[in-house]
Structure formats: structure tokens, C-alpha cells
Tab-separated table of C-alpha atoms in Angstrom:
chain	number	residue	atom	x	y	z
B	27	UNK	CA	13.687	34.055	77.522
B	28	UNK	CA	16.720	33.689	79.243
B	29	UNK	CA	18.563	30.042	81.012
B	30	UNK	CA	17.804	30.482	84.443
B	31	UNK	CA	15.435	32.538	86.661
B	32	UNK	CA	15.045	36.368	85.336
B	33	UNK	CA	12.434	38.902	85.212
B	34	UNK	CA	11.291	41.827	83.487
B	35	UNK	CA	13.980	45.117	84.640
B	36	UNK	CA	11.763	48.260	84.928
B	37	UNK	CA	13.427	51.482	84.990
B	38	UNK	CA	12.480	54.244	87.241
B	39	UNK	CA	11.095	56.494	84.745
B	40	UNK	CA	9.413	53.870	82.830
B	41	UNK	CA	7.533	52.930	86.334
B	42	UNK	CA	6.872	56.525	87.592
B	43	UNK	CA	5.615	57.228	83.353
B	44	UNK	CA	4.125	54.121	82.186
B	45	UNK	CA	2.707	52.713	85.750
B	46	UNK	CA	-0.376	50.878	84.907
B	47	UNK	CA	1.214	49.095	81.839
B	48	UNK	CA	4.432	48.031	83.255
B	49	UNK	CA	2.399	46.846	86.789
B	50	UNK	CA	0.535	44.445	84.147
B	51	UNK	CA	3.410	43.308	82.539
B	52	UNK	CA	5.709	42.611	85.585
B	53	UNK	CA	2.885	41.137	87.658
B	54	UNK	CA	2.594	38.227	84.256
B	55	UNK	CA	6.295	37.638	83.913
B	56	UNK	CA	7.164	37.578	87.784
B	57	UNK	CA	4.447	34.433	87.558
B	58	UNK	CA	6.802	32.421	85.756
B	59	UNK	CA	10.264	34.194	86.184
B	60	UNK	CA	9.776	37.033	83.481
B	61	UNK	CA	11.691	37.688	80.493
B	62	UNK	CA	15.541	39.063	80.286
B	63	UNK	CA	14.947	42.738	79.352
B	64	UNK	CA	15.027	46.176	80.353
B	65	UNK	CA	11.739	48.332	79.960
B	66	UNK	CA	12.867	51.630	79.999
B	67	UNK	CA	11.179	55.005	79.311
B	68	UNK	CA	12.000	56.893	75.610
B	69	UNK	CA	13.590	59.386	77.718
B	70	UNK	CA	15.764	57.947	79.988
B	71	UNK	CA	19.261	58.735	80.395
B	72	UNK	CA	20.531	55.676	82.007
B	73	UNK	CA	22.228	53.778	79.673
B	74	UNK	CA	21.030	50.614	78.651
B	75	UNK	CA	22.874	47.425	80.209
B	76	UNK	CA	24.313	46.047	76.873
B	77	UNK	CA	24.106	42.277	77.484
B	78	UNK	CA	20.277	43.005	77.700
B	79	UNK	CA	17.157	43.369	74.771
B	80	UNK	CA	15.564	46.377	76.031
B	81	UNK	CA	11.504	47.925	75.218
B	82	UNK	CA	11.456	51.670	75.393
B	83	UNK	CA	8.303	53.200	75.860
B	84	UNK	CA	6.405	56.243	74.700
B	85	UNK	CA	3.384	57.317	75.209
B	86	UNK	CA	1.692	59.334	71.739
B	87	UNK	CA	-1.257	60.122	69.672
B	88	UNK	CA	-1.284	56.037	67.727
B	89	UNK	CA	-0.021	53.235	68.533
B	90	UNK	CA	3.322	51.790	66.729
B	91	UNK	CA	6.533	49.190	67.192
B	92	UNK	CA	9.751	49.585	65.934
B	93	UNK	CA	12.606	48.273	65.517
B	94	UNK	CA	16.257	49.593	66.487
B	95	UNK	CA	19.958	48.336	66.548
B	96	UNK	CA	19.477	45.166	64.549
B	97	UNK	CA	16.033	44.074	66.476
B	98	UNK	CA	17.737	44.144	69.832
B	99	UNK	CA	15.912	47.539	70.809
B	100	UNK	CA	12.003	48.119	70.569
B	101	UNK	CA	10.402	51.198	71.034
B	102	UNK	CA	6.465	50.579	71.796
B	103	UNK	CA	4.403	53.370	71.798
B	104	UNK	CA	0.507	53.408	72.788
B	105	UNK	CA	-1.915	55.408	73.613
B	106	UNK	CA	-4.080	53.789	76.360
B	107	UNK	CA	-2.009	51.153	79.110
B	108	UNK	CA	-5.164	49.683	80.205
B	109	UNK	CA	-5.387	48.452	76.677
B	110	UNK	CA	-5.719	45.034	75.808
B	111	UNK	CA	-3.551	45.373	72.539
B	112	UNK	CA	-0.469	47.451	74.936
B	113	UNK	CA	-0.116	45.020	77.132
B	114	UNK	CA	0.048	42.276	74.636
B	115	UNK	CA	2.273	44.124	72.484
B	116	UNK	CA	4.705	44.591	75.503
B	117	UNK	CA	4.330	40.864	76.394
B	118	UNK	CA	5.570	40.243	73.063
B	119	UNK	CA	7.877	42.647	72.587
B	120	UNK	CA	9.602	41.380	76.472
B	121	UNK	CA	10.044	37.365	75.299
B	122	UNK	CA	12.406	36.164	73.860
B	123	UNK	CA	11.638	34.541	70.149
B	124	UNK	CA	10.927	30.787	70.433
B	125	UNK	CA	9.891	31.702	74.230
B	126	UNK	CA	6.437	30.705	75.446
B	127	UNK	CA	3.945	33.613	76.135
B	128	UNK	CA	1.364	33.323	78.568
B	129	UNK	CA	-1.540	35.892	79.710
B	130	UNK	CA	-4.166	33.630	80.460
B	131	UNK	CA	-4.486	32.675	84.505
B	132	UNK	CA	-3.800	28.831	84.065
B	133	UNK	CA	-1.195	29.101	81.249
B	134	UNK	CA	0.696	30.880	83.671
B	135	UNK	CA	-0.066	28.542	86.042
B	136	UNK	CA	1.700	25.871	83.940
B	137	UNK	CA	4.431	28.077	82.526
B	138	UNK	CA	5.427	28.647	86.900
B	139	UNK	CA	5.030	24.796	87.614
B	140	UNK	CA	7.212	23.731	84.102
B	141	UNK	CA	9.507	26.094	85.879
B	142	UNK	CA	9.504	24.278	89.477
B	143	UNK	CA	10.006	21.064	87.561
B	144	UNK	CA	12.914	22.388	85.063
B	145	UNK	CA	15.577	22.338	88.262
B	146	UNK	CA	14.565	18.444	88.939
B	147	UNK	CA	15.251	14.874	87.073
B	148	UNK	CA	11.865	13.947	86.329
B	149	UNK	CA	10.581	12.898	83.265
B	150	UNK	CA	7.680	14.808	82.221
B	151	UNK	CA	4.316	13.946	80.351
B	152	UNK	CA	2.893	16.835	78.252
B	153	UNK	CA	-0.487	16.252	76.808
B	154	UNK	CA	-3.036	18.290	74.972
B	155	UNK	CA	-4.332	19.050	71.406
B	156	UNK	CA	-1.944	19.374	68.006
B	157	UNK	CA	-0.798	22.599	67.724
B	158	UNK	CA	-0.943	24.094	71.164
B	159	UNK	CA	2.542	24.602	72.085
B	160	UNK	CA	3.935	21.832	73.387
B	161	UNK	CA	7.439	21.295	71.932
B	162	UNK	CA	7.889	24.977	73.165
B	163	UNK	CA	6.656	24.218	76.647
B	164	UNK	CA	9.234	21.247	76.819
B	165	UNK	CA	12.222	23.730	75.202
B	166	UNK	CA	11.114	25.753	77.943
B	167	UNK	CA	11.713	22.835	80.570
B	168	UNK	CA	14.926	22.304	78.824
B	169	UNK	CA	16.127	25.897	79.116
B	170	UNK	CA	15.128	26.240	82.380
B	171	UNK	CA	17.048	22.986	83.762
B	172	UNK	CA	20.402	21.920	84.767
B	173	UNK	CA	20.897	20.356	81.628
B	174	UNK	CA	20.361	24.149	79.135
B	175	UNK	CA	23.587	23.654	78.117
B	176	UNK	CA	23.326	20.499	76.775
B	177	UNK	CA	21.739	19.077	73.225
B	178	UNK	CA	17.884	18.930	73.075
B	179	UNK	CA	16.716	16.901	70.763
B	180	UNK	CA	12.707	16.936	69.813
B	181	UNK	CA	11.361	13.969	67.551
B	182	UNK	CA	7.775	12.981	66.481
B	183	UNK	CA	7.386	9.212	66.835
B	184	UNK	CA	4.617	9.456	64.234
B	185	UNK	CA	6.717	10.873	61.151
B	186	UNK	CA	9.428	7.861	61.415
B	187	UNK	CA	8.783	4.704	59.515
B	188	UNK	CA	8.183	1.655	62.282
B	189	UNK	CA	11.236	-0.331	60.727
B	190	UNK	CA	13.831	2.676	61.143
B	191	UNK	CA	12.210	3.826	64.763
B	192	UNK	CA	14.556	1.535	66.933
B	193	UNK	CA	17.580	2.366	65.248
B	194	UNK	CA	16.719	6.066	65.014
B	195	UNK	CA	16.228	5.887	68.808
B	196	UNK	CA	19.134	3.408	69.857
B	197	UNK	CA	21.373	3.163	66.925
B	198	UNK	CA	22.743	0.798	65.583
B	199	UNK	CA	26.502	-0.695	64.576
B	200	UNK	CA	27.647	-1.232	60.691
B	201	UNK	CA	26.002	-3.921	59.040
B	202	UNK	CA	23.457	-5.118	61.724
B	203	UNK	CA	20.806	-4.700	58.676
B	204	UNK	CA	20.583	-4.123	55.228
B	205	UNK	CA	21.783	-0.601	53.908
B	206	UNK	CA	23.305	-0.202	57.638
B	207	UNK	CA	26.624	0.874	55.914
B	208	UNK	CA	27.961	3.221	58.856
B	209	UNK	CA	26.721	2.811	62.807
B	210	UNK	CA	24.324	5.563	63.980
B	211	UNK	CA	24.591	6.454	67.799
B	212	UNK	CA	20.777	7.086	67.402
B	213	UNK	CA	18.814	9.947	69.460
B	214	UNK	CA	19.383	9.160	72.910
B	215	UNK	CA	23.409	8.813	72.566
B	216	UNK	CA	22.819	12.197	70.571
B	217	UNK	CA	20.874	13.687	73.699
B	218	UNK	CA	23.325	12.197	76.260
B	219	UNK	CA	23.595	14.906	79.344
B	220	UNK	CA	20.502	17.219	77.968
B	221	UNK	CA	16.878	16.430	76.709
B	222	UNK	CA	14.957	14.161	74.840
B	223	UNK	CA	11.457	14.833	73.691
B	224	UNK	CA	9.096	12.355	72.299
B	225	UNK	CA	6.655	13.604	70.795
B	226	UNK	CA	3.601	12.280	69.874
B	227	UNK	CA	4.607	9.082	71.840
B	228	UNK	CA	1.395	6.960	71.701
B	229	UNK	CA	2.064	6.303	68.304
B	230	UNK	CA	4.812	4.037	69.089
B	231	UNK	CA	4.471	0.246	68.303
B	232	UNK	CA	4.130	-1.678	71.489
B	233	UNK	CA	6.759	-3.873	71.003
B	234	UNK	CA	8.988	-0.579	71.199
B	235	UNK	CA	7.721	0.658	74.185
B	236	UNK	CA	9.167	-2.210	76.045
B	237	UNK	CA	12.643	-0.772	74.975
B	238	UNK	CA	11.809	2.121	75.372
B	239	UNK	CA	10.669	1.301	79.201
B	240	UNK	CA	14.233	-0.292	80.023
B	241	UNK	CA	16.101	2.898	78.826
B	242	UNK	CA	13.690	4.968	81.010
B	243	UNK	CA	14.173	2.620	84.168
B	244	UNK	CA	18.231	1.249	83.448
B	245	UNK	CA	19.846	4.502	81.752
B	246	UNK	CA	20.827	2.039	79.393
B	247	UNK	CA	20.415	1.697	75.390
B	248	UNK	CA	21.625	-1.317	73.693
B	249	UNK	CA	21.946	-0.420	69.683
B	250	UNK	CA	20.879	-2.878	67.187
B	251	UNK	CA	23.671	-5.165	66.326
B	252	UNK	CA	25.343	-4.971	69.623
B	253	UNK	CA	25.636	-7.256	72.524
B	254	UNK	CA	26.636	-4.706	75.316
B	255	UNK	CA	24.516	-1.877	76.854
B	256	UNK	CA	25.687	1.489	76.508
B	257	UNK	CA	25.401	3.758	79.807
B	258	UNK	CA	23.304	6.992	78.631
B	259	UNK	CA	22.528	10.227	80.384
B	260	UNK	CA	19.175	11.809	79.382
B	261	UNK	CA	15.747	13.680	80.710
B	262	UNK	CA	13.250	12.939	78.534
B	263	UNK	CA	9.757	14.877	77.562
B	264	UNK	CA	6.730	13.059	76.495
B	265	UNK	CA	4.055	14.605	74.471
B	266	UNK	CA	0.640	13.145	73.476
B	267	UNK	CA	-2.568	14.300	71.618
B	268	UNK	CA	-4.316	11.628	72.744
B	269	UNK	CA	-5.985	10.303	75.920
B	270	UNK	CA	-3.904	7.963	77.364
B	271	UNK	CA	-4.842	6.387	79.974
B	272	UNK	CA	-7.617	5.350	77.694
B	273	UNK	CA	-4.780	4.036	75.075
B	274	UNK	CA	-3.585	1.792	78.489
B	275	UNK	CA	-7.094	0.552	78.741
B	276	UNK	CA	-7.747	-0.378	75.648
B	277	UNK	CA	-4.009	-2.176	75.227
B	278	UNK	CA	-2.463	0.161	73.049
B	279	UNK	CA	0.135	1.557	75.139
B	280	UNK	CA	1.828	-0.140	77.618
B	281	UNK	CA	0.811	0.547	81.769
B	282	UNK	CA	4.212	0.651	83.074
B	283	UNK	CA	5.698	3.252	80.463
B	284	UNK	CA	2.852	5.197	80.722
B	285	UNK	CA	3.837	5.347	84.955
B	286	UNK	CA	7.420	6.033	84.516
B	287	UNK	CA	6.514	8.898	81.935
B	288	UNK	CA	3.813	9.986	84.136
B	289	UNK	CA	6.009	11.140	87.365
B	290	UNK	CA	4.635	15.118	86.711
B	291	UNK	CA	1.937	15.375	83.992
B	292	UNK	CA	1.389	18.704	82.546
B	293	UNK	CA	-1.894	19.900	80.442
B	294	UNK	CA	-1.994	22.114	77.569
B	295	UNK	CA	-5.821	23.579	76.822
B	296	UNK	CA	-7.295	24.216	73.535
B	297	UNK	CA	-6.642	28.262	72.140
B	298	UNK	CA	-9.487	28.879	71.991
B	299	UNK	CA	-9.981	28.131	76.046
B	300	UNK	CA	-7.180	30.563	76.765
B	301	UNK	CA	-8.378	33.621	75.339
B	302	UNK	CA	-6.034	36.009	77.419
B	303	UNK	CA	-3.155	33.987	75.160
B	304	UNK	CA	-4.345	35.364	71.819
B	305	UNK	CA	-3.412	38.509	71.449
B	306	UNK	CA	0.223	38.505	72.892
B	307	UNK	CA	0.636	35.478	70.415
B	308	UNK	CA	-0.954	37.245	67.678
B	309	UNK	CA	1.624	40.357	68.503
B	310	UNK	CA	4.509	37.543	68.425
B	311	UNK	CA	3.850	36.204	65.455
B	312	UNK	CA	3.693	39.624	63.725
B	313	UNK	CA	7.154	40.529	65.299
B	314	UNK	CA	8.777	37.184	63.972
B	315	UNK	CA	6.834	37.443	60.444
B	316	UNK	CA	7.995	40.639	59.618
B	317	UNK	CA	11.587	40.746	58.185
B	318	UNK	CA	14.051	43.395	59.316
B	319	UNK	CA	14.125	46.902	58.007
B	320	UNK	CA	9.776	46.882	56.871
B	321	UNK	CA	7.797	48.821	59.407
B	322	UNK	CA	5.753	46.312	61.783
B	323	UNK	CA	1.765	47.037	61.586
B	324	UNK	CA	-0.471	47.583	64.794
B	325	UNK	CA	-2.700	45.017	65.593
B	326	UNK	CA	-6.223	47.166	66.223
B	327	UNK	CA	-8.358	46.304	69.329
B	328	UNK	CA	-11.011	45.038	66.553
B	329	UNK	CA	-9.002	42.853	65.185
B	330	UNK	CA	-8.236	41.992	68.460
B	331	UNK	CA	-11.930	41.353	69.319
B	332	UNK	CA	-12.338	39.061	66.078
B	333	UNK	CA	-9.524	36.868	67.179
B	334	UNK	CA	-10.637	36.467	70.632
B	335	UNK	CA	-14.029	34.895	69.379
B	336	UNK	CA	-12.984	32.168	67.052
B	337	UNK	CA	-12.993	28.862	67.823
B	338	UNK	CA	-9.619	28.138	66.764
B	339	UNK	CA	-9.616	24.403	65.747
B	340	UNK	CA	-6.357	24.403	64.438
B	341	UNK	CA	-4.934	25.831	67.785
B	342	UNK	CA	-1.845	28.277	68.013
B	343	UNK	CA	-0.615	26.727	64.314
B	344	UNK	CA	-3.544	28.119	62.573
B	345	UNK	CA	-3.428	31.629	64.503
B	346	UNK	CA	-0.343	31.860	63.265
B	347	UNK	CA	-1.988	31.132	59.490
B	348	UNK	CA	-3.680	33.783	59.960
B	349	UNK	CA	-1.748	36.291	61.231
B	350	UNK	CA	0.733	35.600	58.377
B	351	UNK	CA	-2.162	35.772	55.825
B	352	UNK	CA	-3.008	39.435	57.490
B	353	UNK	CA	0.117	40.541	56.999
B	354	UNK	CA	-0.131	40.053	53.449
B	355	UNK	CA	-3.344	41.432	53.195
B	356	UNK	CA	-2.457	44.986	54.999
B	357	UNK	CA	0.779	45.361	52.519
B	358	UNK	CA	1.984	48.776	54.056
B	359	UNK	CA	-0.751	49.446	55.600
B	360	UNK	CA	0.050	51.013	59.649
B	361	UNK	CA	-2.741	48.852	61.428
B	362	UNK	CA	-4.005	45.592	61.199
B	363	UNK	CA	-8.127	45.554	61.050
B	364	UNK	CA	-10.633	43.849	61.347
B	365	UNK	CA	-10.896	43.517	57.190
B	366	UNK	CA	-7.329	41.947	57.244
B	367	UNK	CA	-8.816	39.307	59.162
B	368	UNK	CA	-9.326	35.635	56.938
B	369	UNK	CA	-9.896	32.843	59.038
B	370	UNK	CA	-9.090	29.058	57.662
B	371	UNK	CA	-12.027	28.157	55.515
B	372	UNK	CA	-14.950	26.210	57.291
B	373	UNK	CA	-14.678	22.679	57.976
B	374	UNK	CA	-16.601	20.448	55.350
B	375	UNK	CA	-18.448	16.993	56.426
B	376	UNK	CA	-17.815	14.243	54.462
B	377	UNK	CA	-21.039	13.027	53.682
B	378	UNK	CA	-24.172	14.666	51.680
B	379	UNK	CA	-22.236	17.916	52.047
B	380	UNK	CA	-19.574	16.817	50.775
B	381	UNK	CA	-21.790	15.654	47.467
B	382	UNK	CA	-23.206	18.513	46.761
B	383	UNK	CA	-19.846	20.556	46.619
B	384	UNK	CA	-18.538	17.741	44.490
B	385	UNK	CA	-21.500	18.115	42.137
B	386	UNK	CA	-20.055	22.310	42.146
B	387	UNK	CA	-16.214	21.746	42.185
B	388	UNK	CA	-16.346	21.933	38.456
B	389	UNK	CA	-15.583	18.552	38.379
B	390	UNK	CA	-12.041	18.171	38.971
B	391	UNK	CA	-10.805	15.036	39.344
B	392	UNK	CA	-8.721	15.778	42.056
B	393	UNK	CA	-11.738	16.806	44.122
B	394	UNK	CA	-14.017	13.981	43.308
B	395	UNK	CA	-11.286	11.201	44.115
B	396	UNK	CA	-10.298	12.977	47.502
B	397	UNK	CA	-14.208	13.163	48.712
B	398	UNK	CA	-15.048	9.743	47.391
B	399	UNK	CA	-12.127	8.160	49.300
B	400	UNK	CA	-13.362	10.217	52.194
B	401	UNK	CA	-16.766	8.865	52.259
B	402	UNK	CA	-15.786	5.663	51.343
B	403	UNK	CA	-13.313	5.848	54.748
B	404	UNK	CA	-15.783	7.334	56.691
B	405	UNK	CA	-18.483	4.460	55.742
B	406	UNK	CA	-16.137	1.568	57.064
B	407	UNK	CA	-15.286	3.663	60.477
B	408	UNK	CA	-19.119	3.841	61.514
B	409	UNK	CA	-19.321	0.110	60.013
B	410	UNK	CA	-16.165	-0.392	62.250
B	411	UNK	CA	-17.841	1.338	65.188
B	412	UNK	CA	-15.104	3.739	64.940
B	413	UNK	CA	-12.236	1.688	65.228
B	414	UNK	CA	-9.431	2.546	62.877
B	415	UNK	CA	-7.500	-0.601	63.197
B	416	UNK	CA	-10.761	-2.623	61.795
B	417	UNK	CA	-11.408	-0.080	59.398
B	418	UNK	CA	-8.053	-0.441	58.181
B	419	UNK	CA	-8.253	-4.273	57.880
B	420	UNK	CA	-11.532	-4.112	55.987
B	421	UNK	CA	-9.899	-1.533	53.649
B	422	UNK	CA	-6.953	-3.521	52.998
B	423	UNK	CA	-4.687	-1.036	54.171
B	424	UNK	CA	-2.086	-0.514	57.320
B	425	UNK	CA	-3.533	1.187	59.993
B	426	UNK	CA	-0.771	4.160	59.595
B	427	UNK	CA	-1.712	4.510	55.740
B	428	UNK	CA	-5.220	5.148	56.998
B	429	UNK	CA	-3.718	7.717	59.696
B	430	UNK	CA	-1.911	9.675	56.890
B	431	UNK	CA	-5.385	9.121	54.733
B	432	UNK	CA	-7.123	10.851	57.875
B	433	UNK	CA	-4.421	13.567	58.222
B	434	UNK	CA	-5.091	14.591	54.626
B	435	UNK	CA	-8.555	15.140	54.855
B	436	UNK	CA	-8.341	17.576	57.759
B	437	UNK	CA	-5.816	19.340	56.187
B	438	UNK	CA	-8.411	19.774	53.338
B	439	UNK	CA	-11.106	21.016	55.281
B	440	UNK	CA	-13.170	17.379	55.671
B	441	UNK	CA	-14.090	16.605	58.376
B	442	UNK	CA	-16.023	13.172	60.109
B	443	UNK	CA	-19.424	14.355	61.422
B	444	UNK	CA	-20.093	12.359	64.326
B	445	UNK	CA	-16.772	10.616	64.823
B	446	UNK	CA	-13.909	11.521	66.996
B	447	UNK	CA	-11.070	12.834	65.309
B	448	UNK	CA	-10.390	10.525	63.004
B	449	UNK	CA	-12.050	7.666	64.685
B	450	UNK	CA	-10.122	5.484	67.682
B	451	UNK	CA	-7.609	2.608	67.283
């Protein structure tokens, strides 16, 4: 999608031919400002404003995209515009790639209010479920805002060590710890007149937070080492998979941060509670998965129909999975069915389950030390009523070793029957 606020550019003879598709289409994007193109009809004599992407469609006998001039023309032709896989392909084919795309009522609903709050100063609190869009919502922000012009920088508080997570974020000056052998401005210096998003902030150590509070509140960073505060410039994004007003409750994250951060909170819901979003997703991922110069397969209205009624655990990330393991599994085929179709295997519990495939794995050793650490895991978190910084202890680990432990498990399919995700701090 284009900086500022755009919309979808409908040609006459693509509204007088393909009426009840573009209506669709233009009545989504207007929602939340539309996307910088030009739908045109095949036919149309106009010629097409160069400093635009442009859709040409065409109505025939099957349904087929197709790339022109180096993937900055599309021609999308269908066969039925009240179709659900049409208008998703148009949706798709209309954004812009690394855009958000919306269908679904209350997406939209978000994508127009992370619009209204683009044009203001506000920090901004994201939350919902890994894998559900949110570093592309807050690009989105960024894009839309003042500041598009300037550096956005997106960092996950979890994947930096605890030692090195002040100086990543603040810098620090030459020699003000060992192996400091150059200064590092650090993020927010880096971000200075654009956007800084933090993502997965509740995993950040208290005793940062505090810092992290008088940068918010002061504009101020003071890098480790130095003695004088250094004046920064930055709108930062907060995202969290967690519940955090809870974490304040229960003392893991600190009340006042979590008010300054809260000034406009935004909520991302679960794939599979957007339904509407699949498809022009699913369409998306097929247009960025499919190099230049191969023919791009049809997603079918079954295959549709199969996506729409999975569960989706693994959110937008693991739609993506599969629409890059269906890709390989049609080759050349023209249409993507139902039979191309291989959802992520089904989640295992780590318990007697879990035994019984052990006793079948053909014994690798591998599989037997994974599950036995799993159960043995799982048996101090009920012990621990759940609570992963007591499990931890008793295990005689840290409490972010048993995070990563956790991590790895779902990633292999096991999964804690009757705990929350991975138990609670």
C-alpha cells in the first residue's frame, strides 16, 4: 500500500464490465483508505497512469492470474464476481506486498482505526496471539504516519540476551564493558525521527522497564557508560502475546509503563476468528511464493472451503506453511485443490500419548530424549501449579532456558494438556 491516504482507481469500463466485483473490492479498501492501483478492464484504451500497479480484468471460461511488465501489471480473470475466491484474488492482487489485507468486518475495523491513529504521536499497544500480523499492523502505522519517511526499526525483546538488552536499546560508549570495543548508538538513536517497535515487550526484565519508562516519558536515553542524556525523537509500537494487565497484577511488568504504552490499545484476533481474512491471505501468499516468470495456480473454491474450517493454531504463520507446502504439491498444476491441501500435523500431548508414540518412533534417541524432557517439564509445572518461574527453580534452570525448552516443544508438535501455553510466570 501506498504512504498516505489512497484508494482503489476503478476505470469506467472496468465498473460498467466487472460491477459486482469491483463494488466488493472498493467498498473493503475505501474502509481503510484502499490500495494504490488502477483496476482497469482488459480492454480499455486509456492508458495506464505509469506511477501506478494496475489489475486488468477479464471475464472467461476459468479462472487465472498473471503476471505482466516485471509483476507491476496483473491480469485476473474469473468466471463468477460474486465468488468468494474473485474477490480475494483481487484483494490480493490490489495490496501492495508486505501490506496488510483485511476482509473480515473487525479487521477492517482495526486496519481504519490504525489509520486514524498513524497521523498522531501516540504510542500504541498491539496485543494478540504469535503469528497474527502484528509487526505488519505496526509497519502499517508507520507508513501511514508523519514519520514514513523515517527509519522503522522492529525488535523482539525476547530473542536478545538480558545482559546485551540495555545496550542494544540505549547504546553504549567504548569501553563501558568488556568486549565494548566501539560505542553503539543502540535502537532508539537508530530510530530517531521514525518508529520503534517492541515487540514482544513483556518479556523484558523489570529492572529495564524502568529505563525504558523514562525514555517513554523524558525523550531522553542515557547510553551505558555515559553521564549525559541524549535528546531522542521516536514513536514507539508495543506488541504483546500475553495478557497484560494480568502480567501488572501479578508484578511482572511494571503499572506505569504498561499506562504510558497503553494511550490507544489495538487487538489482533486469532485466524481462525477472522475467517473472511483467509482466503485473500491465502491468494497473497501464493502471489509472493511464486517466483517471476512460473505461471501462478488458482486457488479452487474447495480449497477455499478447507481453509476456512481449520482451526489455525499457528495463526497467519502457519497458513502461510501451508500454502507454500501446496504449492509444491500442485508442481504445474493450473488450480490449487482440495488434495494439495496438508495441514501442520496434529498437536501431540505430552503425557501417555506421548508414550505410546515413543514406544513406535522406532526408538530414536532423539525422540525419546525430547518427550522425556517434555514430561519431565510438564510434571514440575502442574507440581508448580503452573508457574514457570518455580518450575524453573525446581529444575535448576533460568526461567528463559525453560521458555526456549517450551518453544521447542510446540514447534514439535507437543503440546501441555491442561496447561496454558506453556504454563504462567
Amino acid at each position: 500500500m501506498s504512504r498516505g491516504k489512497t484508494r482503489l482507481h476503478i476505470s469506467d469500463a472496468a465498473s460498467r464490465l466487472h460491477a459486482p466485483l469491483v463494488q466488493r473490492a472498493t467498498g473493503i479498501a475505501a474502509s481503510f483508505g484502499g490500495a494504490c492501483v488502477e483496476v482497469r478492464d482488459i480492454s480499455d484504451k486509456i492508458p495506464a497512469d505509469p506511477r501506478r500497479s494496475s489489475v486488468m480484468l477479464e471475464r472467461a471460461d476459468s479462472c487465472s492470474i498473471a503476471r505482466l511488465a516485471g509483476g507491476q501489471r496483473l491480469v485476473l480473470r474469473y468466471t463468477d464476481g460474486a465468488s468468494p475466491g474473485a474477490l480475494a484474488a483481487l484483494m490480493a492482487c490490489a495490496s501492495a506486498p508486505g501490506a496488510p489485507i483485511a476482509a473480515d468486518p473487525e479487521s477492517l475495523s482495526v486496519l481504519a482505526l490504525a489509520e486514524r491513529i498513524a497521523a498522531s504521536e501516540i504510542p500504541v499497544l498491539i496485543n494478540g496471539p504469535t503469528g497474527t500480523g502484528k509487526e505488519v499492523l505496526s509497519r502499517f502505522i508507520h507508513e501511514r504516519s508523519p514519520r514514513a519517511d523515517k527509519p522503522f526499526i522492529a525488535i523482539n525483546c525476547a530473542a536478545m540476551p538480558e545482559t546485551m538488552l540495555e545496550a542494544m536499546l540505549f547504546g553504549h560508549q567504548k569501553g563501558s564493558f568488556t568486549g565494548a570495543n566501539a560505542a553503539g548508538e543502540g535502537f532508539f538513536r537508530a530510530a530517531n525521527g521514525g518508529t520503534l517497535l517492541l515487540d514482544e515487550i513483556a518479556e523484558m526484565p523489570l529492572s529495564l522497564q524502568a529505563k525504558l519508562l523514562r525514555a517513554l516519558q523524558e525523550g531522553e536515553v542515557v547510553p551505558i557508560g555515559a553521564t549525559t542524556p541524549v535528546k531522542v525523537d521516536v514513536r514507539v509500537i508495543a506488541c504483546a502475546n500475553r495478557d497484560l494487565p494480568l502480567e501488572v497484577e501479578e508484578g511482572r511488568f511494571r503499572a506505569d509503563l504498561f499506562y504510558r504504552l497503553n494511550v490507544f490499545p489495538l487487538a489482533l484476533r486469532p485466524l481462525s476468528e477472522r475467517s473472511e481474512d483467509i482466503a485473500p491471505l491465502a491468494f497473497a501468499m501464493i502471489l509472493r511464493h511464486v517466483p517471476a516468470g512460473q505461471a501462478i495456480p488458482w486457488l479452487s473454491d474447495a480449497a477455499i472451503a478447507m481453509l476456512a474450517c481449520h482451526a489455525w493454531p499457528g495463526n497467519v504463520r502457519e497458513l502461510e506453511n501451508v500454502i507454500r507446502r501446496a504449492l509444491v504439491l500442485a508442481g504445474k498444476a493450473h488450480e490449487i485443490g482440495p488434495e494439495h491441501i496438508a495441514f501442520d500435523r496434529a498437536v501431540r500431548l505430552a503425557g501417555i500419548e506421548a508414550q505410546a508414540e515413543t514406544a513406535s518412533a522406532g526408538g530414536k534417541l532423539s525422540n525419546i530424549v525430547q518427550l522425556s524432557e517434555a514430561r519431565a517439564i510438564l510434571a514440575t509445572l502442574e507440581a508448580c501449579g503452573g508457574s514457570r518461574v518455580a518450575a524453573a527453580r525446581q529444575l535448576g534452570i533460568s526461567e528463559r532456558t525453560l521458555r526456549y525448552r517450551l518453544a521447542s516443544f510446540r514447534e514439535a508438535g507437543i503440546a501441555f494438556g491442561g496447561l496454558a501455553a506453556g504454563g504462567r510466570r
